[in-house]
Structure formats: structure tokens, C-alpha cells
Amino acid sequence: MLKILKYSFYDLMRSRWSYVYFLFYLALGFVLLFLNNDVSKAVITLMNVIIVLVPLIGTIFGVMYYYDSKEFTELLLAQPLKRSSIFLGQYLGVACSLTLSLVLGLGIPFLLYGLFKSDVIFDFSLLLVTGAFLTLIFTAIAFNIAISNENKIKGFGYAVLAWLFLAVIYDGLFLMSLIIFEEYPLDSFSLAATMLNPIDLSRTLILLKLDISALLGYTGAVFKQFFGTNQGLIIAILMLILWTVLPVWRLVYKSKKKDF
Amino acid sequence: MIQVQGLHKKFSKNQVLTGLDLDIENGGIFAILGPNGSGKTTLIKIILGMVIADKGAVSVFGKPIKNKWKYRQEIKYLPQIANFPSNLRVRELIRMIKDLRQQTSEEEQLIELFGLKPFLDKKLATLSGGTKQKVNIVLAFMFDSPLLILDEPTTGLDPSALISLKELIQKEKEKEKGKTILVTSHIMQFVEEVADEIVYLLEGKIYFRGSISELMEKTTQTDFEHAIAAIATKTTNA
């Protein structure tokens, strides 16, 4: 598997898009820091960008890479290699190179700015960790959609729809249900609904760490009670891991049954 | 070497193989023939584990291949359509396959034989169909394995490359006793020259198996190409 990972990774590192993605984060980091002059505010703005953009890029890159490397996959399938290692290697190659672009692109400007001297280092690391998780999760979802759809256009469409649903529509439905059922106690419902969407989960996790939960009102207090504790943090991270493992497991399962 | 029993395969609504049985013993060149869509490539891909059969059992080297992958170490495979990652260079591709297989290889002679030296630093996307097929042949032949599977090896080759390919196949056969080669082709002249035995697939089953002379006797034809065409038409009449 490591060999496939190596080749996929090198292949992506040579492609222009990895650099575009890296340079984008680099520019974003520099602009935010030097225009804002405030690391905590920069972290919040970054969070808003990351929470939407990272899943989108992960989805699109994942689908594109899968369809693009079809020939490579077919070549590998005739070699003495395990099917699961071929697909896991390719998946990790994409996810790792995207994560690397994110971490380096944001890390460099923050390091230059003097991150270690400021006290937001923990918030910033949490931002990078959730960014990495979101990349892993959405690349895995994209690979899942691509492996189940022979037709490129269909696969691409479903992948973008999946992103749109989790990033935008889910929140709308969530808010609507809160309004409709406002007469009922909704604490545990909103906690569960947040847990079930990796984007919402990441957002809540970062917001609460940034200590601006007062903005969120009563629900914020409930959330703070839950996520603010170490136990809540551990459960949230576990949920993110589960969100990563499930699609990866399905990818391996599907790859074993597919005809090429 | 290869045992296939009761193989069934359906692609959505298209039933390709319907209870195919095949037993290929050690040694010799076997030509798998049949009209378009008769399941030649599917059979080969099932033997290689790229396509998973709905029913039936396949054993290669005496062991069932289900969920196995190590046996492919002993197989050289030449795919029908040479699809390669397009942004790789020829040299990088050869190095990569060598790295993945970790076997001794002799690609130098083959590159020389097919005149691929000037293309080594070119990207695969820029190569012509015939040149890609030559690269394909080099990749398949550079390792030494007891089983060779060639799916339409002649596609796009120029006459001199075709002669080299035939010599290569003959050499493989002579190199050690017991080497098995499976070939599919629609070029009957090529099949007539290289094959020891014919396996004719029709409607997902083996319709005929035997030597070329047996086939000609059966169909009462004097010409191989006509004999092959005759078995196909005979069934449609029957």
C-alpha cells in the first residue's frame, strides 16, 4: 500500500493544482494576518473559509483523481497487489497531499507571524486538525461516490450534491426544524444533529474553543457544557474518526466486488 | 495450470459467460478465439482476478484464486487496450512496474528490439497507438513468469514489430518447457502461426477445442480463416 501511496502522492505533487491550492492558503494566511493584525480574528475568519472550502476541494479532487487515474488503477490491478491496498493507497495519496497543502499553506504565514508567542496556538492547531479531518472525510466520500458510478458526469454531480447537502442544505433543514419544534426541548436533538454532520461538528468544535459561545445564546450554553469539557471534545473527535472510518471501510468493501 | 469450472458472468443484463469449463494444462500456446462479445476478455480478466465471477471456480497453479493476489506474481499480462497514466514518462512507468513487482527484469533488450529508445523520455499521452502497444509489450515481457496472457497483442503493430512479437512468443515457449501462453486475436494468420491449440468461445461456452488440423477436419475447410468463420455460421444455422 505504501508504494501506491508514494506514487499517487508524487503524481499529485507534480500536478499544478496542488500548488494552486497551497498558494491559495498561503496567500489567505498572509492577507488575513497582516490585514487583521489579530491572530484570534484571523483564526475565526479562517475557520469560516476552511469549513466550506476544505470539504469542497476534498470532494472535487477526490472525484477527479479517481476518474483520472482509472488507467493507472487498471494497470495496478493486473499486478500482484491487493485490491484494498490499491484503493487505500490512492485515497491516502490524495488526502495526504491535500492536507499537506492546507497545513503548510496556513502554517507558514502563522509561523512567520509569531504564532508560538501568541496564546491561540491551541485554537490554531485545532483548526488544522479539523481541516485535516474534513479533507480525509470528504475525499473518502468522493471516492465512494466515484467507485459506485461508472459515469463521470453522474459521479461528479452526486459528489457536488453531497457537499452541497452537508455544507448548506443540512443547516437549513436543521434551522427549520428548530423553528418548527421550538416549543419542545431541543437540547439533545440539536446536539445529535450537530454530531451527524462533520461540517457542523467541526464548526461547533472550533467556535466553542474560541470562547465566543456566548454569541450562541442558550443552545450555546448547552453546547459549551457538552463540547467544552474534555469528554465532549473526545466524543467529538471520535465522531470525526468514525466519519472517516465508515466511508473508507465502504470503499474497501466496494473495491473488492467491483469488475474492471 | 488453469482450471475453470462452471463459470457464469453477467454484466447488468448482458449474460457473457454461461457455465464455461476449461482446463489448460502446462505448456503450449493456446489461442482463445470467438466472435466479438463472446467473452474472451471477460474470461481472461476473471483468470486475472480483475473481474469477479458470479458463479463458478477458477484455480491457477492448482490453487483457487478467490480473494488471492499473490499468484499474479507468476503471470505476465498484456491488456487489450493500452491505457497508461498519461502524465508519466515511458522510463518512469517501466521503473514503477519494476518497483511494484520486485522481480528481475530484462527490459533493455526489449526496448532495443522494438526501437523504443527515443521514446523513453516522452510522456505516454504523446505516444501513438502502436508505440503505446510496444511499451505495453515491453512491460508484459520483461519479467520471467510461467504463465503469459496476451489479449489482442497485435493491435496497431507495424510489420517489423509483429515479426519481433512472434519471435518473442516462440522464444518464450522454447526457453523452458511447461510455459503456458494464452492469446486472443482476430488476426487468423497470426493465430495459425503461433498457436498449438484453439479454444473457441461461443455464447459464453467453449464450442470447440483442439488443434488447427482437427478444426479444419471438422469444418471440412482447407483454409484456417474460413474454418473459423464456418464454425460461427454453422451454429447460427443449426
Coordinates of C-alpha atoms in Angstrom, one line a residue:
Chain A
M1 CA 0.0 0.0 0.0
L2 CA 2.8 2.4 0.8
K3 CA 4.2 2.1 -2.7
I4 CA 0.8 3.1 -4.2
L5 CA 0.6 5.9 -1.7
K6 CA 4.1 7.0 -2.8
Y7 CA 3.2 7.0 -6.5
S8 CA -0.1 8.7 -6.1
F9 CA 1.4 11.3 -3.8
Y10 CA 4.3 12.1 -6.2
D11 CA 1.8 12.2 -9.1
L12 CA -0.2 14.8 -7.3
M13 CA 2.7 16.7 -6.0
R14 CA 3.7 17.2 -9.6
S15 CA 0.3 18.5 -10.7
R16 CA -0.3 22.2 -10.9
W17 CA -3.4 22.0 -8.7
S18 CA -1.7 21.0 -5.6
Y19 CA 0.4 24.2 -5.8
V20 CA -2.5 26.4 -6.6
Y21 CA -4.3 25.0 -3.5
F22 CA -1.1 25.5 -1.4
L23 CA -0.5 29.1 -2.8
F24 CA -4.2 29.9 -2.1
Y25 CA -3.9 29.1 1.6
L26 CA -0.5 30.8 1.8
A27 CA -2.0 34.0 0.3
L28 CA -5.1 33.7 2.5
G29 CA -3.0 33.2 5.6
F30 CA -0.7 36.2 4.9
V31 CA -3.6 38.5 3.9
L32 CA -5.7 37.7 7.0
L33 CA -2.8 38.1 9.4
F34 CA -1.4 41.3 8.1
L35 CA -4.7 43.0 7.4
N36 CA -6.2 41.9 10.7
N37 CA -3.2 42.2 12.9
D38 CA -5.1 40.0 15.3
V39 CA -4.5 36.3 15.4
S40 CA -7.7 35.3 17.0
K41 CA -9.8 37.2 14.5
A42 CA -7.8 35.7 11.7
V43 CA -8.5 32.2 13.1
I44 CA -12.2 32.9 13.1
T45 CA -12.2 34.1 9.5
L46 CA -10.1 31.2 8.5
M47 CA -12.5 28.8 10.2
N48 CA -15.3 30.2 8.1
V49 CA -13.3 29.7 4.9
I50 CA -12.0 26.3 5.9
I51 CA -15.3 24.8 7.0
V52 CA -16.8 25.3 3.5
L53 CA -13.8 25.2 1.2
V54 CA -11.9 22.2 2.5
P55 CA -14.8 19.8 2.0
L56 CA -15.5 21.2 -1.4
I57 CA -11.9 20.8 -2.5
G58 CA -11.7 17.4 -1.0
T59 CA -14.8 16.3 -2.8
I60 CA -13.8 17.7 -6.2
F61 CA -10.2 16.5 -6.0
G62 CA -11.3 13.1 -4.8
V63 CA -13.7 12.5 -7.7
M64 CA -11.4 14.0 -10.3
Y65 CA -8.4 11.9 -9.1
Y66 CA -10.4 8.7 -9.1
Y67 CA -11.7 9.1 -12.6
D68 CA -8.4 10.5 -13.9
S69 CA -6.4 7.6 -12.5
K70 CA -8.7 4.9 -14.0
E71 CA -5.9 3.7 -16.3
F72 CA -3.4 3.7 -13.5
T73 CA -5.8 1.6 -11.4
E74 CA -6.3 -0.9 -14.3
L75 CA -2.6 -1.3 -14.7
L76 CA -2.2 -1.9 -11.0
L77 CA -5.0 -4.4 -10.8
A78 CA -3.1 -6.8 -13.1
Q79 CA -0.1 -6.6 -10.8
P80 CA 0.4 -8.7 -7.8
L81 CA -1.2 -6.2 -5.4
K82 CA -4.1 -6.4 -3.0
R83 CA -7.2 -4.6 -4.2
S84 CA -7.7 -2.8 -0.9
S85 CA -4.1 -1.6 -0.9
I86 CA -4.5 -0.1 -4.4
F87 CA -7.6 1.9 -3.4
L88 CA -6.4 2.8 0.1
G89 CA -3.1 3.9 -1.3
Q90 CA -4.7 6.2 -3.9
Y91 CA -7.1 7.6 -1.3
L92 CA -4.4 8.3 1.2
G93 CA -2.2 9.8 -1.6
V94 CA -4.9 12.4 -2.4
A95 CA -5.9 13.1 1.2
C96 CA -2.3 13.5 2.4
S97 CA -1.3 15.8 -0.4
L98 CA -4.4 18.0 0.2
T99 CA -3.8 18.0 3.9
L100 CA -0.1 18.9 3.3
S101 CA -1.1 21.9 1.2
L102 CA -3.5 23.0 3.9
V103 CA -1.1 22.6 6.8
L104 CA 1.9 24.1 5.0
G105 CA -0.1 26.9 3.3
L106 CA -1.6 28.1 6.6
G107 CA 1.2 27.1 8.9
I108 CA 3.9 29.1 7.1
P109 CA 2.3 32.6 7.5
F110 CA 1.3 31.9 11.0
L111 CA 4.8 30.7 12.0
L112 CA 6.3 33.8 10.4
Y113 CA 3.8 36.0 12.3
G114 CA 5.0 34.5 15.5
L115 CA 2.3 32.0 16.4
F116 CA 4.4 30.5 19.2
K117 CA 4.4 33.7 21.1
S118 CA 0.6 34.1 21.0
D119 CA -1.8 32.1 23.1
V120 CA -4.0 31.0 20.3
I121 CA -1.7 28.2 19.3
F122 CA -4.1 25.6 20.6
D123 CA -7.0 27.1 18.7
F124 CA -4.9 27.2 15.6
S125 CA -3.9 23.6 15.9
L126 CA -7.5 22.6 16.4
L127 CA -8.3 24.4 13.2
L128 CA -5.7 22.5 11.3
V129 CA -6.7 19.2 12.9
T130 CA -10.4 19.7 11.9
G131 CA -9.3 20.8 8.4
A132 CA -7.3 17.6 8.1
F133 CA -10.3 15.5 9.2
L134 CA -12.6 17.3 6.8
T135 CA -10.2 16.6 4.0
L136 CA -10.0 12.9 5.0
I137 CA -13.8 12.6 5.3
F138 CA -14.7 14.3 2.1
T139 CA -12.1 12.7 0.0
A140 CA -13.3 9.3 1.3
I141 CA -16.9 10.3 0.5
A142 CA -15.9 11.4 -3.0
F143 CA -14.0 8.1 -3.6
N144 CA -17.1 6.2 -2.5
I145 CA -19.3 8.1 -4.9
A146 CA -16.8 7.7 -7.8
I147 CA -16.4 3.9 -7.3
S148 CA -20.1 3.4 -7.4
N149 CA -20.7 5.4 -10.5
E150 CA -19.1 4.5 -13.8
N151 CA -20.4 7.6 -15.5
K152 CA -18.1 10.6 -14.7
I153 CA -20.7 13.3 -15.1
K154 CA -23.1 11.4 -12.7
G155 CA -20.4 10.8 -10.2
F156 CA -19.3 14.4 -10.3
G157 CA -22.8 15.6 -9.9
Y158 CA -23.6 13.3 -6.9
A159 CA -20.3 14.4 -5.2
V160 CA -21.1 18.1 -5.5
L161 CA -24.6 17.4 -4.3
A162 CA -23.3 15.5 -1.3
W163 CA -21.1 18.5 -0.5
L164 CA -24.0 21.0 -1.0
F165 CA -26.2 18.9 1.2
L166 CA -23.8 18.7 4.1
A167 CA -22.5 22.3 3.8
V168 CA -25.6 24.2 3.1
I169 CA -28.9 22.3 2.9
Y170 CA -28.4 20.3 6.2
D171 CA -28.1 23.6 8.1
G172 CA -31.2 24.9 6.5
L173 CA -33.2 21.8 7.5
F174 CA -31.7 21.9 10.9
L175 CA -32.7 25.5 11.5
M176 CA -36.2 24.9 10.1
S177 CA -36.7 22.0 12.4
L178 CA -35.6 24.2 15.3
I179 CA -38.2 26.8 14.4
I180 CA -41.0 24.3 13.8
F181 CA -40.4 22.4 17.1
E182 CA -39.4 25.4 19.2
E183 CA -41.9 24.6 21.9
Y184 CA -40.2 21.4 22.7
P185 CA -36.9 20.9 24.4
L186 CA -34.3 20.6 21.7
D187 CA -31.0 20.3 23.5
S188 CA -30.4 16.7 22.8
F189 CA -31.8 16.9 19.3
S190 CA -29.5 19.8 18.3
L191 CA -26.5 18.0 19.8
A192 CA -27.3 14.9 17.9
A193 CA -28.0 16.8 14.6
T194 CA -24.6 18.6 15.0
M195 CA -22.8 15.3 15.6
L196 CA -24.3 13.8 12.4
N197 CA -22.8 16.4 10.1
P198 CA -19.0 16.6 10.0
I199 CA -19.0 20.2 8.9
D200 CA -21.3 21.3 11.7
L201 CA -19.4 19.3 14.2
S202 CA -16.1 21.0 13.1
R203 CA -17.6 24.4 13.2
T204 CA -19.1 23.9 16.7
L205 CA -15.9 22.5 18.0
I206 CA -13.8 25.5 16.8
L207 CA -16.4 28.1 17.9
L208 CA -16.6 26.7 21.4
K209 CA -12.8 26.5 21.7
L210 CA -12.6 30.2 20.7
D211 CA -14.8 31.0 23.6
I212 CA -17.3 33.0 21.7
S213 CA -20.2 30.6 22.6
A214 CA -21.9 33.5 24.4
L215 CA -22.9 34.6 20.9
L216 CA -24.9 31.4 20.5
G217 CA -27.3 32.0 23.3
Y218 CA -29.0 29.2 25.3
T219 CA -28.1 26.5 22.9
G220 CA -24.5 27.7 23.0
A221 CA -24.6 27.2 26.8
V222 CA -25.8 23.6 26.3
F223 CA -23.1 23.0 23.7
K224 CA -20.5 24.6 25.9
Q225 CA -21.5 22.3 28.6
F226 CA -21.1 19.3 26.3
F227 CA -18.2 20.2 24.0
G228 CA -16.4 22.4 26.4
T229 CA -15.4 19.6 28.6
N230 CA -12.7 17.1 27.7
Q231 CA -15.2 14.4 27.5
G232 CA -17.2 16.3 24.9
L233 CA -14.0 17.1 22.9
I234 CA -13.1 13.4 22.9
I235 CA -16.6 12.4 21.8
A236 CA -16.5 15.0 19.0
I237 CA -13.0 13.8 17.8
L238 CA -14.3 10.2 18.0
M239 CA -17.3 11.2 15.8
L240 CA -14.9 12.7 13.3
I241 CA -12.8 9.5 13.3
L242 CA -16.0 7.5 12.8
W243 CA -16.9 9.8 9.9
T244 CA -13.5 9.0 8.3
V245 CA -13.5 5.2 9.0
L246 CA -17.0 4.5 7.7
P247 CA -16.5 5.7 4.1
V248 CA -13.0 4.2 4.0
W249 CA -14.4 0.9 5.1
R250 CA -17.1 1.1 2.4
L251 CA -14.5 2.0 -0.2
V252 CA -12.5 -1.2 0.7
Y253 CA -15.7 -3.3 0.7
K254 CA -16.9 -1.9 -2.7
S255 CA -13.5 -2.3 -4.3
K256 CA -13.4 -6.0 -3.6
K257 CA -16.6 -6.6 -5.5
K258 CA -16.1 -4.3 -8.5
D259 CA -15.3 -5.5 -12.0
F260 CA -12.7 -3.7 -14.0
Chain B
M1 CA -2.1 -24.8 -14.8
I2 CA -5.6 -23.2 -15.1
Q3 CA -8.8 -24.9 -14.2
V4 CA -12.1 -23.2 -14.8
Q5 CA -15.4 -24.8 -13.7
G6 CA -18.9 -23.7 -14.4
L7 CA -18.1 -20.0 -14.8
H8 CA -21.1 -17.6 -15.1
K9 CA -20.8 -13.9 -15.5
K10 CA -23.4 -11.3 -16.2
F11 CA -22.8 -7.6 -16.8
S12 CA -26.1 -5.9 -15.9
K13 CA -28.4 -7.6 -18.4
N14 CA -25.8 -9.0 -20.7
Q15 CA -25.0 -12.6 -19.9
V16 CA -21.5 -13.1 -21.1
L17 CA -20.3 -16.5 -19.7
T18 CA -22.8 -19.3 -19.2
G19 CA -21.2 -22.2 -17.4
L20 CA -17.8 -22.2 -19.0
D21 CA -15.5 -25.1 -18.2
L22 CA -11.8 -25.0 -19.3
D23 CA -8.8 -27.0 -18.3
I24 CA -5.4 -25.8 -19.5
E25 CA -2.5 -28.0 -18.7
N26 CA 1.1 -27.0 -18.6
G27 CA 3.0 -25.9 -21.7
G28 CA 1.9 -24.7 -25.1
I29 CA 0.3 -21.8 -26.8
F30 CA -3.4 -21.6 -26.6
A31 CA -5.4 -19.3 -28.8
I32 CA -8.7 -18.2 -27.3
L33 CA -11.0 -17.3 -30.3
G34 CA -14.5 -16.3 -30.7
P35 CA -16.7 -13.6 -32.3
N36 CA -16.9 -10.1 -30.8
G37 CA -18.5 -10.1 -27.4
S38 CA -18.1 -13.9 -26.9
G39 CA -16.4 -13.3 -23.5
K40 CA -12.7 -13.8 -24.4
T41 CA -11.6 -10.7 -22.5
T42 CA -14.0 -11.4 -19.6
L43 CA -12.6 -14.9 -19.2
I44 CA -9.0 -13.5 -19.2
K45 CA -10.0 -10.9 -16.7
I46 CA -11.6 -13.4 -14.4
I47 CA -8.4 -15.5 -14.5
L48 CA -6.5 -12.4 -13.6
G49 CA -9.0 -11.5 -10.8
M50 CA -9.9 -8.2 -12.4
V51 CA -13.5 -9.3 -13.0
I52 CA -15.3 -11.2 -10.3
A53 CA -17.4 -14.2 -11.5
D54 CA -21.0 -14.6 -10.4
K55 CA -20.7 -18.4 -10.1
G56 CA -18.0 -21.0 -10.7
A57 CA -14.5 -21.7 -9.6
V58 CA -11.1 -20.8 -11.0
S59 CA -7.8 -22.2 -10.0
V60 CA -4.5 -21.1 -11.2
F61 CA -1.3 -23.1 -10.4
G62 CA -3.6 -25.6 -8.6
K63 CA -4.9 -23.1 -6.1
P64 CA -8.3 -21.3 -6.1
I65 CA -7.8 -17.6 -6.8
K66 CA -10.7 -16.2 -4.9
N67 CA -9.6 -13.2 -2.9
K68 CA -6.0 -14.0 -3.7
W69 CA -3.5 -11.7 -5.3
K70 CA 0.0 -13.2 -4.9
Y71 CA -0.5 -15.6 -7.8
R72 CA -0.4 -12.7 -10.2
Q73 CA 3.4 -12.5 -9.5
E74 CA 3.6 -15.5 -11.8
I75 CA 1.5 -14.1 -14.6
K76 CA 2.5 -11.7 -17.3
Y77 CA -0.4 -9.9 -18.7
L78 CA -0.8 -7.8 -21.9
P79 CA -4.0 -5.9 -21.7
Q80 CA -6.1 -5.3 -24.8
I81 CA -6.2 -1.6 -24.8
A82 CA -3.0 0.0 -23.6
N83 CA -4.2 2.6 -21.1
F84 CA -1.5 4.2 -19.2
P85 CA -1.3 7.1 -16.8
S86 CA -0.8 9.9 -19.3
N87 CA 1.4 12.2 -17.4
L88 CA 4.1 9.6 -16.8
R89 CA 7.2 9.1 -19.0
V90 CA 7.9 5.7 -20.5
R91 CA 11.0 5.4 -18.4
E92 CA 9.2 6.2 -15.2
L93 CA 6.4 3.8 -16.0
I94 CA 8.9 0.9 -16.5
R95 CA 10.7 1.8 -13.3
M96 CA 7.4 1.9 -11.4
I97 CA 6.2 -1.5 -12.6
K98 CA 9.6 -3.0 -11.7
D99 CA 9.4 -1.4 -8.3
L100 CA 5.9 -2.8 -7.7
R101 CA 6.8 -6.3 -8.8
Q102 CA 10.2 -6.6 -7.3
Q103 CA 11.3 -9.2 -9.9
T104 CA 14.4 -9.5 -12.1
S105 CA 13.6 -8.0 -15.4
E106 CA 15.3 -7.7 -18.8
E107 CA 13.7 -4.6 -20.3
E108 CA 16.9 -3.3 -22.0
Q109 CA 16.9 -5.9 -24.8
L110 CA 13.2 -5.4 -25.4
I111 CA 13.5 -1.7 -25.6
E112 CA 16.2 -2.2 -28.2
L113 CA 14.2 -4.8 -30.1
F114 CA 11.2 -2.5 -30.5
G115 CA 13.2 0.6 -31.0
L116 CA 11.8 2.4 -28.1
K117 CA 15.0 4.2 -27.0
P118 CA 14.0 7.6 -28.5
F119 CA 10.6 7.5 -26.7
L120 CA 11.9 6.7 -23.2
D121 CA 11.7 10.3 -22.0
K122 CA 8.4 11.1 -23.8
K123 CA 5.1 11.3 -21.9
L124 CA 2.8 8.4 -22.5
A125 CA 0.0 10.7 -23.6
T126 CA 2.0 11.9 -26.6
L127 CA 2.8 8.4 -28.0
S128 CA 0.9 6.9 -30.9
G129 CA -1.3 3.8 -30.5
G130 CA 1.3 1.5 -32.0
T131 CA 4.1 2.9 -29.8
K132 CA 1.9 2.5 -26.7
Q133 CA 1.3 -1.1 -27.7
K134 CA 5.1 -1.6 -27.9
V135 CA 5.5 -0.2 -24.4
N136 CA 2.7 -2.5 -23.4
I137 CA 4.6 -5.5 -24.8
V138 CA 7.8 -4.5 -23.1
L139 CA 6.0 -4.2 -19.8
A140 CA 4.5 -7.6 -20.2
F141 CA 7.5 -9.5 -21.4
M142 CA 10.2 -8.0 -19.2
F143 CA 9.5 -10.4 -16.4
D144 CA 10.0 -14.1 -16.4
S145 CA 6.8 -16.0 -15.5
P146 CA 5.4 -19.4 -16.2
L147 CA 2.1 -18.1 -17.5
L148 CA 1.6 -15.4 -20.1
I149 CA -1.7 -13.9 -21.0
L150 CA -1.9 -11.8 -24.2
D151 CA -5.1 -10.0 -25.1
E152 CA -5.0 -8.9 -28.7
P153 CA -1.2 -8.4 -28.8
T154 CA -1.1 -7.4 -32.4
T155 CA -3.3 -4.3 -32.3
G156 CA -1.6 -1.4 -34.0
L157 CA 1.7 -3.0 -34.6
D158 CA 3.7 -2.4 -37.8
P159 CA 5.0 -5.5 -39.7
S160 CA 8.5 -5.5 -38.2
A161 CA 7.2 -5.2 -34.7
L162 CA 4.8 -8.0 -35.5
I163 CA 7.6 -10.3 -36.5
S164 CA 9.5 -9.4 -33.4
L165 CA 6.5 -10.2 -31.3
K166 CA 6.1 -13.6 -32.9
E167 CA 9.8 -14.3 -32.3
L168 CA 9.4 -13.3 -28.7
I169 CA 6.4 -15.6 -28.2
Q170 CA 8.3 -18.5 -29.8
K171 CA 11.4 -17.8 -27.7
E172 CA 9.2 -17.8 -24.5
K173 CA 7.9 -21.2 -25.5
E174 CA 11.4 -22.6 -26.1
K175 CA 13.0 -21.0 -23.1
E176 CA 11.6 -23.5 -20.6
K177 CA 9.4 -26.5 -21.0
G178 CA 6.0 -26.0 -19.4
K179 CA 5.5 -22.4 -20.2
T180 CA 1.9 -21.6 -20.9
I181 CA 0.7 -18.8 -23.2
L182 CA -2.9 -17.7 -23.7
V183 CA -3.5 -15.5 -26.7
T184 CA -6.6 -13.9 -28.1
S185 CA -6.5 -12.4 -31.5
H186 CA -8.7 -11.7 -34.5
I187 CA -5.7 -12.0 -36.9
M188 CA -6.1 -15.6 -38.0
Q189 CA -2.8 -15.6 -39.8
F190 CA -1.1 -14.7 -36.5
V191 CA -3.0 -17.4 -34.7
E192 CA -2.2 -20.0 -37.3
E193 CA 1.5 -19.2 -37.0
V194 CA 1.8 -19.3 -33.2
A195 CA -0.9 -21.4 -31.7
D196 CA -0.7 -25.0 -30.7
E197 CA -4.3 -25.4 -29.7
I198 CA -7.5 -23.5 -30.4
V199 CA -10.2 -22.8 -27.8
Y200 CA -13.3 -21.4 -29.5
L201 CA -15.8 -19.5 -27.4
L202 CA -19.4 -19.1 -28.5
E203 CA -22.3 -17.8 -26.5
G204 CA -20.4 -18.0 -23.2
K205 CA -19.3 -21.6 -23.6
I206 CA -16.5 -23.5 -25.2
Y207 CA -17.7 -24.5 -28.5
F208 CA -14.6 -26.2 -29.9
R209 CA -11.3 -27.2 -28.5
G210 CA -8.5 -28.8 -30.4
S211 CA -5.6 -28.3 -32.9
I212 CA -5.9 -26.4 -36.1
S213 CA -5.9 -29.5 -38.2
E214 CA -8.7 -31.0 -36.2
L215 CA -10.7 -27.8 -36.7
M216 CA -10.2 -28.0 -40.5
E217 CA -11.3 -31.6 -40.5
K218 CA -14.4 -30.9 -38.5
T219 CA -15.5 -28.0 -40.7
T220 CA -14.2 -29.6 -44.0
Q221 CA -12.4 -26.4 -44.9
T222 CA -8.9 -26.1 -46.3
D223 CA -8.3 -22.6 -45.1
F224 CA -8.0 -21.7 -41.4
E225 CA -9.7 -18.4 -41.6
H226 CA -12.7 -19.9 -43.4
A227 CA -12.8 -22.8 -40.9
I228 CA -13.1 -20.3 -38.1
A229 CA -15.8 -18.4 -40.0
A230 CA -17.5 -21.7 -40.7
I231 CA -18.0 -22.7 -37.0
A232 CA -19.6 -19.4 -36.3
T233 CA -22.1 -19.7 -39.2
K234 CA -22.8 -23.4 -38.6
T235 CA -24.2 -22.7 -35.2
T236 CA -26.4 -19.9 -36.4
N237 CA -27.9 -22.2 -39.0
A238 CA -28.3 -25.0 -36.5

